[in-house]
GROMACS .gro file of C-alpha atoms in nm:
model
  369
    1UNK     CA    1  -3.296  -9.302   2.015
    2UNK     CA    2  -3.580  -9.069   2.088
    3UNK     CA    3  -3.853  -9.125   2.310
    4UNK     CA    4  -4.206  -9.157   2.101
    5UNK     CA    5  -4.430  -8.946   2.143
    6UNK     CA    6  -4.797  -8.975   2.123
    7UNK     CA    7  -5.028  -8.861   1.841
    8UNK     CA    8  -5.201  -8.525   1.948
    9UNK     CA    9  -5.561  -8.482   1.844
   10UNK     CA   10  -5.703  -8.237   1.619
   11UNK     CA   11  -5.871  -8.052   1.934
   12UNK     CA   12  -5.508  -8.017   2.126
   13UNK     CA   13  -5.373  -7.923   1.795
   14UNK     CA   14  -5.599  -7.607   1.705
   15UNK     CA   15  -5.586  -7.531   2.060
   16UNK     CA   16  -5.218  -7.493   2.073
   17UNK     CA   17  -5.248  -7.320   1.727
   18UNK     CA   18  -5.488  -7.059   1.913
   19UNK     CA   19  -5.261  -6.979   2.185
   20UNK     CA   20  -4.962  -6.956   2.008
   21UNK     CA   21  -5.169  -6.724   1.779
   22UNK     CA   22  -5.310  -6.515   2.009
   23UNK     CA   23  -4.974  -6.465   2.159
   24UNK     CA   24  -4.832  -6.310   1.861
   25UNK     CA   25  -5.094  -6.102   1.832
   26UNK     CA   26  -5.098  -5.988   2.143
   27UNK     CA   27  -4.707  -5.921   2.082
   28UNK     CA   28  -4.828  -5.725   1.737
   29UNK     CA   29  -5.090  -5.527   1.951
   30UNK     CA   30  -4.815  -5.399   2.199
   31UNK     CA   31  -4.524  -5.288   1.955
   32UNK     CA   32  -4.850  -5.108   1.752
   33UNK     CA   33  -4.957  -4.894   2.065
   34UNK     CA   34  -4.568  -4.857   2.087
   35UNK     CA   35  -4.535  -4.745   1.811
   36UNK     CA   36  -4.839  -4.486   1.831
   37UNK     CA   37  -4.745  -4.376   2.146
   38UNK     CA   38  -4.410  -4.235   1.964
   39UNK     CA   39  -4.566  -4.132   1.652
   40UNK     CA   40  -4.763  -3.901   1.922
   41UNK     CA   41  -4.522  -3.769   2.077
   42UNK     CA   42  -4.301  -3.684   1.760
   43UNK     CA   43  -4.643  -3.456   1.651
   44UNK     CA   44  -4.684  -3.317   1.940
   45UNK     CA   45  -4.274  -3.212   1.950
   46UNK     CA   46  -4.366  -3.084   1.607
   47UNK     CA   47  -4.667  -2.867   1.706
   48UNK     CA   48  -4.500  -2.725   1.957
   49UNK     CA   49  -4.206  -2.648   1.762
   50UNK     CA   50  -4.355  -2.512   1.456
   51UNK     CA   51  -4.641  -2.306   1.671
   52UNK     CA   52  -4.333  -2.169   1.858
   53UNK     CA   53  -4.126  -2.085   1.573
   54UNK     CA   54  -4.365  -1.968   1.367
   55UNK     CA   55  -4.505  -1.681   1.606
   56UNK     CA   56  -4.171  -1.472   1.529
   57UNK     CA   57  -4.023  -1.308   1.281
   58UNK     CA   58  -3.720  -1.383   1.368
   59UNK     CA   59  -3.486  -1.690   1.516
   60UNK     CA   60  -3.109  -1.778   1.553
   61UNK     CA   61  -3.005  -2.129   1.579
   62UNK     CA   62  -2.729  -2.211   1.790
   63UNK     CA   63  -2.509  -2.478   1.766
   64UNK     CA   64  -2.221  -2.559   2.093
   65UNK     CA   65  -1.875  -2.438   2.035
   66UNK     CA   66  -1.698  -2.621   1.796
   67UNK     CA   67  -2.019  -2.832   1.722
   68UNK     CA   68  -2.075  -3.166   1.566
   69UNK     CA   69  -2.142  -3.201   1.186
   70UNK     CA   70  -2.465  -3.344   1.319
   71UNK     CA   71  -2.523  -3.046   1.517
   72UNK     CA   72  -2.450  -2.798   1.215
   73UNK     CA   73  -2.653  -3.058   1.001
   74UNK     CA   74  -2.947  -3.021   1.203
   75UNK     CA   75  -2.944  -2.661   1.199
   76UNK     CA   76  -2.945  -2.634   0.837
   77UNK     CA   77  -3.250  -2.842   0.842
   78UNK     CA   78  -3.437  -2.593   1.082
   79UNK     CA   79  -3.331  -2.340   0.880
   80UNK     CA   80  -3.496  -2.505   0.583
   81UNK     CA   81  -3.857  -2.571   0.861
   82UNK     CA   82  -3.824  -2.177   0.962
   83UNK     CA   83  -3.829  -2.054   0.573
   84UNK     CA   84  -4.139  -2.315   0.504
   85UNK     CA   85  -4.283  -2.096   0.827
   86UNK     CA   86  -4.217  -1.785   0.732
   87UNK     CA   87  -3.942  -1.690   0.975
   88UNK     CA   88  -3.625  -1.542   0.895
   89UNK     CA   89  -3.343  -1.783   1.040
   90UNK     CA   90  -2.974  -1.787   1.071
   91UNK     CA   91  -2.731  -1.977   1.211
   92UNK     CA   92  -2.507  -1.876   1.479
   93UNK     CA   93  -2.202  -2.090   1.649
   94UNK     CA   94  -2.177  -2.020   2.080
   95UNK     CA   95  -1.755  -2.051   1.994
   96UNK     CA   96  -1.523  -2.103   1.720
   97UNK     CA   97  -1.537  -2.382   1.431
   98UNK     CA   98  -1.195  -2.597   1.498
   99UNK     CA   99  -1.268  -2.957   1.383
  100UNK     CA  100  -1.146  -3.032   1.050
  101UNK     CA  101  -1.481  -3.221   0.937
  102UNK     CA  102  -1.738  -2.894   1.079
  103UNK     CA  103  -1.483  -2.673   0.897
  104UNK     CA  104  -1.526  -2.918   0.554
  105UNK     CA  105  -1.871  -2.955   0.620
  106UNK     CA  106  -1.917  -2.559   0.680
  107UNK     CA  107  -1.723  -2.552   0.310
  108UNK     CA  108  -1.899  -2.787   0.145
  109UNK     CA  109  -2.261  -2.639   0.244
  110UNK     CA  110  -2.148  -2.262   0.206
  111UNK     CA  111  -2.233  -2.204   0.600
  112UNK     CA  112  -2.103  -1.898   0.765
  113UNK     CA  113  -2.077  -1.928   1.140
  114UNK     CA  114  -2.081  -1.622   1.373
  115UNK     CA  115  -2.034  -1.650   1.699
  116UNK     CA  116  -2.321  -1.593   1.911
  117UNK     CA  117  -2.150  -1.385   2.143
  118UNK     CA  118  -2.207  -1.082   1.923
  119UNK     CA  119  -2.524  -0.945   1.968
  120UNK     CA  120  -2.845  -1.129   1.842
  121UNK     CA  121  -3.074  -0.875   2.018
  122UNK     CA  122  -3.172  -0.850   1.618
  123UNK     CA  123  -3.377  -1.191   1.678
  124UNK     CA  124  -3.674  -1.223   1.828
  125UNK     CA  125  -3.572  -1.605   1.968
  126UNK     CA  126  -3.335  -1.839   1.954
  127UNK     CA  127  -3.317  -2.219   1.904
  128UNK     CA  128  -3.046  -2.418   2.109
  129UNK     CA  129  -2.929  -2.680   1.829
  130UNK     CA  130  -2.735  -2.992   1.915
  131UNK     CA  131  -2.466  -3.025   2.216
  132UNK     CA  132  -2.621  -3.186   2.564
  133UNK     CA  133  -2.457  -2.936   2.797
  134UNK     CA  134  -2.624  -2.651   3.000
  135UNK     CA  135  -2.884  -2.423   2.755
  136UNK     CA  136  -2.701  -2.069   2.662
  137UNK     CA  137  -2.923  -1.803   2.784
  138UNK     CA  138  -2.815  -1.493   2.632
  139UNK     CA  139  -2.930  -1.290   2.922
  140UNK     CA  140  -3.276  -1.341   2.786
  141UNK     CA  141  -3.171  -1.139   2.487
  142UNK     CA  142  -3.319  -1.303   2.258
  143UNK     CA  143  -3.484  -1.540   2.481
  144UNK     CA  144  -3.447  -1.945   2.423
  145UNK     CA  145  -3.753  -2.025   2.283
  146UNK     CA  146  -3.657  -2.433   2.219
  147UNK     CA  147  -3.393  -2.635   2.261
  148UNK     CA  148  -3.343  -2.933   1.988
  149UNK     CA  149  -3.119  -3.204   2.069
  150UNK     CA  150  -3.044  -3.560   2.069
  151UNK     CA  151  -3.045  -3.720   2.398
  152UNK     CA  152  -2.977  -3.435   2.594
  153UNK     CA  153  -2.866  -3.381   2.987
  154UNK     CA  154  -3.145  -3.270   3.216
  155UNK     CA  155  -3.239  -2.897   3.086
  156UNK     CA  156  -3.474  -2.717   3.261
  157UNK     CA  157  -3.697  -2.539   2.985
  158UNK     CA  158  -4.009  -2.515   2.863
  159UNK     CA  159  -3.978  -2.665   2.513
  160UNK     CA  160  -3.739  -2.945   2.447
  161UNK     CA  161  -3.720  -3.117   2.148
  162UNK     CA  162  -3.548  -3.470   2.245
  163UNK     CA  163  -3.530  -3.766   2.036
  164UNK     CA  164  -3.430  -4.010   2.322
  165UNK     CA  165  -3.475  -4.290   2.070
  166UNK     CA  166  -3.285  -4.121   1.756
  167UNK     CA  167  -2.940  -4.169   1.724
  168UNK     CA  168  -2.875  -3.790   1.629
  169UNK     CA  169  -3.004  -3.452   1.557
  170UNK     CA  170  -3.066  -3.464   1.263
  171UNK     CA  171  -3.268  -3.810   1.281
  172UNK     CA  172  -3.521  -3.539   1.448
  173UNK     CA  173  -3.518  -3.279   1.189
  174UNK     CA  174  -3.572  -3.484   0.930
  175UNK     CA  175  -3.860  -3.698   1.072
  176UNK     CA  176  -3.994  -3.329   1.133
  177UNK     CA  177  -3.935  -3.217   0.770
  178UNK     CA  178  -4.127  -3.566   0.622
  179UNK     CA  179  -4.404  -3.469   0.881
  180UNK     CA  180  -4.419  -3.103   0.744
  181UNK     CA  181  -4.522  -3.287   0.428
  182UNK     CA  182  -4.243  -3.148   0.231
  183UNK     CA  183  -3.967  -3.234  -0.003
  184UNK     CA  184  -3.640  -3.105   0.111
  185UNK     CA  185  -3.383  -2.905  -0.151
  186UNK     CA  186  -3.091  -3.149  -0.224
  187UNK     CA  187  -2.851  -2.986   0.016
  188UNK     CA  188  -3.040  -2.994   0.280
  189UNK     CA  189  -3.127  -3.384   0.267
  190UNK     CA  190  -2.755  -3.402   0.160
  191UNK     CA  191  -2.686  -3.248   0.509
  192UNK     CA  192  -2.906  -3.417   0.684
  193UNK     CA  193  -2.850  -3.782   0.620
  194UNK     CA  194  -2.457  -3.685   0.611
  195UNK     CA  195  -2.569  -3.592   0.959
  196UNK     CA  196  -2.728  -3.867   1.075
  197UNK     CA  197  -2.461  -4.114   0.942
  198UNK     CA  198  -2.165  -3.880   1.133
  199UNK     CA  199  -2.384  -3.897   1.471
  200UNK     CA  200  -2.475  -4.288   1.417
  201UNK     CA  201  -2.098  -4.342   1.330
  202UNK     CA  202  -2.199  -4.486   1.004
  203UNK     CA  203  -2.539  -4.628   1.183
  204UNK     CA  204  -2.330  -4.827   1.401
  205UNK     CA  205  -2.439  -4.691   1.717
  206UNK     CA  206  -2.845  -4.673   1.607
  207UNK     CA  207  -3.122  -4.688   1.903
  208UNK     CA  208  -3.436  -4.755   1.697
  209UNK     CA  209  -3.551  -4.768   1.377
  210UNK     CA  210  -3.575  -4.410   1.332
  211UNK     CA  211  -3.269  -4.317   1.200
  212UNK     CA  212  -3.314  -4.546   0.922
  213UNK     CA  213  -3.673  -4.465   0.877
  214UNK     CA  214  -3.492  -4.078   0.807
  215UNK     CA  215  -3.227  -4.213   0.608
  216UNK     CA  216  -3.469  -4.320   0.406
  217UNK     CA  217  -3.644  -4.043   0.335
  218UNK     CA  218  -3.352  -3.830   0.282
  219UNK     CA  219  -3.176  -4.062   0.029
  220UNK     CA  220  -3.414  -3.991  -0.277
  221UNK     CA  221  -3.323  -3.601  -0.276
  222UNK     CA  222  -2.940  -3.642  -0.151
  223UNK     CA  223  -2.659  -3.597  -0.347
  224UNK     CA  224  -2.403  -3.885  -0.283
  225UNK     CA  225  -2.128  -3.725  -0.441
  226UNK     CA  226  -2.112  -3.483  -0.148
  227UNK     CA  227  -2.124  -3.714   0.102
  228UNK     CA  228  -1.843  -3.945  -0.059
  229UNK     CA  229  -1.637  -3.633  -0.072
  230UNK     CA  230  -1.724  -3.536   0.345
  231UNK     CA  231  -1.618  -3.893   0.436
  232UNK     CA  232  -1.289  -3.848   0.364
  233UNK     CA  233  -1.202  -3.507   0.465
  234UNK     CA  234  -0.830  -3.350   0.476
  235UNK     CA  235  -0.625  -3.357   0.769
  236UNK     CA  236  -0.380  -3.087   0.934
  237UNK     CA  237  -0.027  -3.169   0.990
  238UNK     CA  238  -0.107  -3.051   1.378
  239UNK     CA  239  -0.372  -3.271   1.434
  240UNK     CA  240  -0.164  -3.569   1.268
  241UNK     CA  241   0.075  -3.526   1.509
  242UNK     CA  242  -0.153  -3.509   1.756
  243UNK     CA  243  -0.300  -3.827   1.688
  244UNK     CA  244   0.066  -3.977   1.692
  245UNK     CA  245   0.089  -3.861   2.057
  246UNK     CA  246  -0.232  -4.012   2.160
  247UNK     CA  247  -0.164  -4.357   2.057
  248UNK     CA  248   0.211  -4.380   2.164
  249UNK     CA  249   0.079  -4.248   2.497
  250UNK     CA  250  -0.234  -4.483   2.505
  251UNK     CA  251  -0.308  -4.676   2.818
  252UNK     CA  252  -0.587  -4.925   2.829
  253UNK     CA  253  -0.774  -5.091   3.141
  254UNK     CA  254  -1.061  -5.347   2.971
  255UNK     CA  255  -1.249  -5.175   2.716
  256UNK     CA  256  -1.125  -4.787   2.835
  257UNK     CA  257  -0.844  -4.629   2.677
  258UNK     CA  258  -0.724  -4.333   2.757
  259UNK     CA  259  -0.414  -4.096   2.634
  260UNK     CA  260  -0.223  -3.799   2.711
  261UNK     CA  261  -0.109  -3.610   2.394
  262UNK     CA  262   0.077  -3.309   2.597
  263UNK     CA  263   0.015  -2.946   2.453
  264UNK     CA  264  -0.233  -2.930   2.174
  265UNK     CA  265  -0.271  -2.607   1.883
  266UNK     CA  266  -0.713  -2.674   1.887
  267UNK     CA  267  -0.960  -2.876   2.094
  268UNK     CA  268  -1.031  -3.071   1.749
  269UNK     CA  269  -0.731  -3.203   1.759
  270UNK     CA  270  -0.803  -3.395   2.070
  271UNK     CA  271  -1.132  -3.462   1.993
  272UNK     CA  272  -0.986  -3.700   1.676
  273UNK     CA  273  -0.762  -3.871   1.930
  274UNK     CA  274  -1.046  -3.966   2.114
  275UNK     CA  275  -1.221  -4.041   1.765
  276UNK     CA  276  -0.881  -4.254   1.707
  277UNK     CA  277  -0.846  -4.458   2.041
  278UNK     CA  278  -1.251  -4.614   1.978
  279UNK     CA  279  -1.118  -4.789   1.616
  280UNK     CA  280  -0.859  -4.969   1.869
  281UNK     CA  281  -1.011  -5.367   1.905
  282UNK     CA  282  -1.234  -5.385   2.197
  283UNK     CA  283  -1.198  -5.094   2.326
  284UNK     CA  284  -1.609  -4.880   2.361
  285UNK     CA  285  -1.513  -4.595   2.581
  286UNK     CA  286  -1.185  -4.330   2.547
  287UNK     CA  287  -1.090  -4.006   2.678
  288UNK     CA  288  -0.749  -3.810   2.512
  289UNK     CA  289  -0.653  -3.465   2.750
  290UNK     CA  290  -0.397  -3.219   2.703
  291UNK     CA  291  -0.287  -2.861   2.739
  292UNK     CA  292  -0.481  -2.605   2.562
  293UNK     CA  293  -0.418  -2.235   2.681
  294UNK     CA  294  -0.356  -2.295   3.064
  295UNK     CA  295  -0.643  -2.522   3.089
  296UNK     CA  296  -0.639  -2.907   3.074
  297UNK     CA  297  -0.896  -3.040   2.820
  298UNK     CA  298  -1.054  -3.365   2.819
  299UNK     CA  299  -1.224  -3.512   2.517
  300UNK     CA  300  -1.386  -3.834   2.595
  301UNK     CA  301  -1.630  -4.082   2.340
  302UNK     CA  302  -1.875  -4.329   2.443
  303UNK     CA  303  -1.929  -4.649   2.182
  304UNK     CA  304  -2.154  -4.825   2.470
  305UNK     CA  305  -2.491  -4.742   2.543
  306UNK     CA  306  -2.423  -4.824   2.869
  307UNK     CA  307  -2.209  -4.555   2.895
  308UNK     CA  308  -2.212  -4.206   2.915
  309UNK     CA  309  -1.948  -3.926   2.827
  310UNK     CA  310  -2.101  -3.667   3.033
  311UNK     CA  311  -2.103  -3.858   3.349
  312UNK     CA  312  -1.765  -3.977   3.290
  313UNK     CA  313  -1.624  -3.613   3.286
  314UNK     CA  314  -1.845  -3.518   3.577
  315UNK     CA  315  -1.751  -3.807   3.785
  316UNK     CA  316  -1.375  -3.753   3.690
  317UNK     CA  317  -1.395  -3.346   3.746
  318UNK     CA  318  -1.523  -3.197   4.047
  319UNK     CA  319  -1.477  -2.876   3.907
  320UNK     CA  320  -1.479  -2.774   3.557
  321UNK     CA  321  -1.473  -2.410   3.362
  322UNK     CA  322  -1.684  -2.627   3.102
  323UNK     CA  323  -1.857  -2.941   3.080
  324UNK     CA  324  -2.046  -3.017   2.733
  325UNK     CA  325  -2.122  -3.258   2.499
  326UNK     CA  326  -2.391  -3.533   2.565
  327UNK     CA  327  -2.421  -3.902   2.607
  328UNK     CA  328  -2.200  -4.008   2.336
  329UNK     CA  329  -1.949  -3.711   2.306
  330UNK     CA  330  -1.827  -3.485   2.570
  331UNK     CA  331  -1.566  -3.247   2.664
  332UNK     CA  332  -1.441  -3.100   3.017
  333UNK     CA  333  -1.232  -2.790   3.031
  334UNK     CA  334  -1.041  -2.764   3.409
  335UNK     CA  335  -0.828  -2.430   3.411
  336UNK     CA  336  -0.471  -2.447   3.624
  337UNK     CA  337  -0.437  -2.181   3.762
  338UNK     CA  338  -0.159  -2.087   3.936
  339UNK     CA  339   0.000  -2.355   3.833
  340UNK     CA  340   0.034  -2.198   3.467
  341UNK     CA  341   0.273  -2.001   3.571
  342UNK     CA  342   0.535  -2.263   3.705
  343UNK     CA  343   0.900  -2.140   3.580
  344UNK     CA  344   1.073  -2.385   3.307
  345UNK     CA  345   1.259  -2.561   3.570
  346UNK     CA  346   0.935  -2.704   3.679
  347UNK     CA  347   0.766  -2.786   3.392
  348UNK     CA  348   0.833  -3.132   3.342
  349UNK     CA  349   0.726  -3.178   3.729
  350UNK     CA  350   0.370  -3.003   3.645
  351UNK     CA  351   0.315  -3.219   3.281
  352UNK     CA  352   0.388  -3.579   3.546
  353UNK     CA  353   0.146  -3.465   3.778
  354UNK     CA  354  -0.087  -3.378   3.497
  355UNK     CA  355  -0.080  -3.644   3.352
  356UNK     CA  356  -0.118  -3.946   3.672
  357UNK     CA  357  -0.388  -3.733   3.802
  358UNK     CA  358  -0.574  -3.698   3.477
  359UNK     CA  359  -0.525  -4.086   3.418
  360UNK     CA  360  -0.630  -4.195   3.753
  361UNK     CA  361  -0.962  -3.996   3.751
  362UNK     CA  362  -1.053  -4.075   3.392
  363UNK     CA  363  -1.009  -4.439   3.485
  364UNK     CA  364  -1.186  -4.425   3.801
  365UNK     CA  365  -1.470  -4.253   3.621
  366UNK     CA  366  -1.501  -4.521   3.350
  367UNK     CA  367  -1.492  -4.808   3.556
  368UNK     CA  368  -1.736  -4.644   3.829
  369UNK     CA  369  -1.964  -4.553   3.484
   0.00000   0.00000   0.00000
């Protein structure tokens, strides 16, 4: 039975009413200067940014080697904020488009990548899109006038554009483009949210509401069609077999997995093992390495927050040729050497000790992360 309990009097009553109350509006008063605090600093971002931008004539947006869709999807978006400023933009790629779904996206969206190791002395600035690595410089030619990215690494510049509570790029540039006040052509909003759901993972990796707040907005003017038919793009008979590889040679320790999938034709390749090993049950964090052109590459993914894929590769690699990506998606690039040019005979020796070494420090990386 339960104990009685006395009658309360009207006075207690309202009193309690009052406090509980005044607590919840004390709670509604906090999350509002919250939320004004980051409305603040998303204008300023955007003043800088468009005060920057639109002092030149000209500006070339980068996107990392082999970049995201998010990445690309971004920079189509700036491209859309430079013509609304009167600058001349174009987009430029720091190395070669492998993935399968940057090369459909590039397809679908009619984007023509060159690499930004021809000369952009043409371009009065440049914008580093996307990535989370260290900031291209260009030997100053044209000089890095922003960098716009989500989450990034510690970057020592001037202007960074960081969306530390967006879940991608493109969450950014398209909170940017509603603040701009205007309405965005169909294929960029189809680009954008397509964006924003590839960098979210189908929004289930979002860090505020921001990303929906963009997906939002971009849904009115995007074409779904478009996006049905970038879900589901093609595959290459390489990078199926690649993927084979990587889960027949899967090891997992708790929620890492990681794989060795031997030598590989394209970075992308590995990059959709590592996409591959985070479906497995349980598992949040996975790395996939191989043999790309006498260098070992690494591709690792982070599903927890609590983890990151840059520090992972750092903390497994004292020494890399190349270390990009960002808190979510990173890749580490460790050349061999000498040991490239073992003789047949000692091949097989070389791919064992490849492949325990590469294990042991990916593993003592994610369970030190």
């Amino acid at each position: 039975m339960l104990p009685e309990v006395g009658s309360v009097s009207p006075t207690t009553l309202t009193a309690a009413v009052g406090v509980v109350a005044a607590a919840g509006a004390s709670a509604y008063a906090v999350a509002a200067a919250l939320r004004h605090r980051r409305a603040e600093a998303d204008d300023e971002d955007f003043v800088q940014l468009r005060d920057t931008i639109a002092g030149l004539e000209s500006v070339a947006l980068v996107v990392p080697e082999n970049p995201s869709v998010d990445a690309l999807a971004a920079s189509i978006g700036l491209r859309e904020l430079c013509k609304a400023w009167g600058v001349s933009a174009r987009v430029f790629a720091e190395g070669d488009v492998t993935s399968d779904d940057a090369k459909a996206f590039c397809n679908l969206f009619n984007l023509s990548l060159n690499v930004a190791d021809d000369p952009l002395d043409d371009y009065d600035g440049a914008v580093a899109v996307g990535g989370g690595g260290t900031v291209p410089s260009f030997a100053n030619r044209p000089p890095v006038v922003a960098v716009v990215r989500h989450r990034p690494a510690a970057v020592d510049h001037p202007l960074v554009v960081a969306g530390n509570e967006a879940g991608a790029t493109s969450t950014i540039v398209a909170r940017f483009i509603e603040r701009a006040d205007r309405t965005p052509e169909q294929d960029v909003a189809t680009a954008l949210l397509y964006g924003i759901r590839a960098g979210t993972r189908e929004f289930r990796r979002v860090r505020s509401r921001e990303d929906f707040q963009a997906a939002s907005f971009l849904q009115e003017f995007a074409d779904q069609g478009t996006i049905d038919a970038l879900r589901a793009p093609g595959m290459s008979g390489e990078t199926f077999d690649v993927i084979g590889q990587a889960i027949g040679n899967r090891e997992r320790r708790a929620s890492f997995a990681v794989t060795n999938v031997g030598t590989v034709p394209a970075v992308s390749a590995l990059e959709e093992a590592a996409d591959t090993l985070l479906r497995l049950d349980g598992v949040s964090s996975a790395a996939a390495f191989g043999v790309h052109e006498d260098t070992v590459v690494t591709a690792c993914r982070a599903d927890d927050v609590r983890t990151s894929a840059m520090d992972v590769l750092t903390s497994a690699f004292d020494q890399t040729e190349a270390l990009g990506g960002d808190a979510d998606t990173a890749t580490a690039r460790v050349p061999l050497g000498l040991f490239s040019r073992v003789s047949s005979e000692q091949q097989g020796t070389l791919d064992e000790l490849i492949d325990a070494s590469t294990r042991k420090a990916l593993f003592s990386a994610f369970e030190q992360a």
